[in-house]
């Protein structure tokens, strides 16, 4: 599976995105958890991405996309669970979020990324749970799955470069 498989079950409050990459799981894990790697694939091609990562449960990771026009878009998440190198569970935060009563952003979107390896390929399974079916439908309609799919295309290219450089 070198293309994205997006599944939107009728009547469910979640959707999934799955993709297989020609790289070991440990390298894919680094790409998802280290800012220098995350900045290379997370976000649109026409923006420069900066990333910060506090890799611990309760830690914040943030990306900021800067476009040639000078417009920026920030995106933050808080880690809920980390099991290296197989599972990343996080809650997305609004761009202007600065902290809540429990230290967590609103539970509108909660994602789990699971990485499995077989025959030198890593399959990344993203399970995105919304606070409601309506929010799930809005999220899909706004192109969230498409944006993740484009990021996966960039990750495929970046992993290939890392593999050629012997980073595995």
Coordinates of C-alpha atoms in Angstrom, one line a residue:
X1 CA 0.0 0.0 0.0
X2 CA 1.9 3.1 -1.2
X3 CA -1.2 5.2 -1.5
X4 CA -3.4 6.6 1.3
X5 CA -6.4 4.5 2.3
X6 CA -9.0 6.8 3.8
X7 CA -12.0 5.2 5.6
X8 CA -15.0 7.2 6.7
X9 CA -17.4 4.8 8.3
X10 CA -21.1 5.9 8.1
X11 CA -22.5 6.9 11.4
X12 CA -19.2 6.9 13.2
X13 CA -17.4 9.8 14.9
X14 CA -14.0 8.9 13.5
X15 CA -12.1 8.3 10.3
X16 CA -8.9 6.5 9.5
X17 CA -6.0 7.1 7.1
X18 CA -3.4 4.3 6.4
X19 CA -0.3 4.3 4.4
X20 CA 2.7 2.1 4.0
X21 CA 6.3 3.5 3.7
X22 CA 9.5 1.8 2.5
X23 CA 11.4 2.5 5.7
X24 CA 11.9 0.9 9.1
X25 CA 9.5 1.8 11.9
X26 CA 12.3 3.4 14.0
X27 CA 13.0 5.9 11.2
X28 CA 9.3 6.7 10.7
X29 CA 9.0 7.2 14.5
X30 CA 11.8 9.7 14.4
X31 CA 10.1 11.6 11.6
X32 CA 6.9 11.9 13.6
X33 CA 8.7 12.9 16.9
X34 CA 11.7 15.0 16.1
X35 CA 11.2 18.6 15.0
X36 CA 13.9 18.6 12.4
X37 CA 12.1 15.8 10.6
X38 CA 8.6 16.8 11.3
X39 CA 9.2 20.2 9.6
X40 CA 10.2 18.4 6.4
X41 CA 6.8 16.8 5.7
X42 CA 4.1 18.1 8.1
X43 CA 2.1 20.7 6.2
X44 CA 1.6 22.0 2.7
X45 CA 4.3 22.1 0.1
X46 CA 3.9 25.9 -0.5
X47 CA 4.8 26.8 3.1
X48 CA 7.9 26.7 5.2
X49 CA 7.3 24.7 8.3
X50 CA 8.9 25.2 11.7
X51 CA 8.3 22.7 14.5
X52 CA 8.9 22.3 18.2
X53 CA 8.4 19.1 20.1
X54 CA 8.3 18.3 23.9
X55 CA 8.3 14.5 23.5
X56 CA 6.6 13.4 26.8
X57 CA 3.1 12.7 27.9
X58 CA 1.5 16.1 28.5
X59 CA 4.1 17.7 26.2
X60 CA 3.2 20.1 23.4
X61 CA 4.2 19.8 19.8
X62 CA 3.6 22.7 17.5
X63 CA 4.1 23.4 13.8
X64 CA 3.9 26.8 12.2
X65 CA 3.4 27.1 8.4
X66 CA 4.7 30.4 6.9
X67 CA 3.7 31.2 3.3
X68 CA 5.5 33.5 0.9
X69 CA 2.8 36.1 1.5
X70 CA 3.9 36.2 5.2
X71 CA 0.7 34.6 6.4
X72 CA 1.2 32.0 9.1
X73 CA -0.9 29.2 10.5
X74 CA -0.1 27.5 13.8
X75 CA -1.1 24.0 14.8
X76 CA -0.6 22.5 18.2
X77 CA -1.2 19.2 19.9
X78 CA -0.6 17.7 23.3
X79 CA 0.7 14.1 23.7
X80 CA -1.6 11.9 25.7
X81 CA 0.4 8.6 25.2
X82 CA 3.8 7.7 23.7
X83 CA 4.9 4.1 23.2
X84 CA 8.2 4.2 21.3
X85 CA 8.3 3.2 18.4
X86 CA 4.7 2.1 17.9
X87 CA 2.1 4.5 19.1
X88 CA 1.5 8.3 19.4
X89 CA -1.8 9.4 20.9
X90 CA -2.5 13.2 21.0
X91 CA -5.2 15.8 21.2
X92 CA -5.3 18.6 18.7
X93 CA -5.5 22.2 19.9
X94 CA -6.9 25.3 18.3
X95 CA -4.2 27.7 16.9
X96 CA -4.8 30.2 19.6
X97 CA -4.9 27.7 22.5
X98 CA -2.8 28.6 25.5
X99 CA -3.9 26.0 28.0
X100 CA -7.0 24.8 29.7
X101 CA -8.1 24.0 33.2
X102 CA -6.7 20.4 32.9
X103 CA -3.7 21.5 30.8
X104 CA -5.3 19.9 27.7
X105 CA -6.9 21.4 24.7
X106 CA -10.6 20.8 24.0
X107 CA -11.2 17.1 22.9
X108 CA -12.5 18.0 19.5
X109 CA -10.1 15.8 17.6
X110 CA -8.1 13.1 19.3
X111 CA -5.7 11.1 17.1
X112 CA -3.8 7.9 17.5
X113 CA -0.9 7.1 15.1
X114 CA 0.1 3.4 15.1
X115 CA 3.3 2.3 13.4
X116 CA 3.8 -1.4 12.5
X117 CA 6.7 -2.9 10.5
X118 CA 6.7 -5.9 8.2
X119 CA 9.2 -6.8 5.5
X120 CA 11.2 -3.6 5.9
X121 CA 8.0 -1.5 5.4
X122 CA 6.2 0.6 8.0
X123 CA 2.5 1.0 7.9
X124 CA 1.2 4.1 9.6
X125 CA -2.4 3.9 10.7
X126 CA -4.0 7.2 11.8
X127 CA -7.3 7.0 13.7
X128 CA -8.9 10.4 14.1
X129 CA -11.8 10.6 16.6
X130 CA -14.0 13.7 16.6
X131 CA -16.2 14.9 19.4
X132 CA -19.2 14.2 17.3
X133 CA -20.3 12.8 14.0
X134 CA -21.1 16.3 12.8
X135 CA -17.6 17.5 13.6
X136 CA -16.1 14.4 11.9
X137 CA -18.1 15.2 8.8
X138 CA -17.0 18.8 8.9
X139 CA -13.4 17.9 9.4
X140 CA -13.5 15.5 6.4
X141 CA -15.4 18.1 4.2
X142 CA -12.8 20.7 5.0
X143 CA -10.1 18.5 3.5
X144 CA -8.3 17.2 6.7
X145 CA -7.8 13.8 5.2
X146 CA -6.5 15.3 2.0
X147 CA -4.0 17.4 3.9
X148 CA -2.8 14.4 5.8
X149 CA -2.5 12.5 2.5
X150 CA -0.4 15.3 1.0
X151 CA 1.8 15.1 4.1
X152 CA 2.1 11.4 3.6
X153 CA 3.3 12.0 0.0
X154 CA 6.0 14.4 1.4
X155 CA 6.9 11.8 4.1
X156 CA 7.4 9.1 1.4
X157 CA 9.8 11.4 -0.4
X158 CA 11.6 12.4 2.7
X159 CA 12.0 8.9 4.0
X160 CA 13.4 7.8 0.6
X161 CA 16.0 10.6 0.9
X162 CA 16.9 9.5 4.4
X163 CA 17.2 5.9 3.3
X164 CA 19.5 6.9 0.5
X165 CA 21.6 8.8 2.9
X166 CA 21.9 5.7 5.1
X167 CA 19.8 7.1 8.0
X168 CA 18.0 3.8 8.7

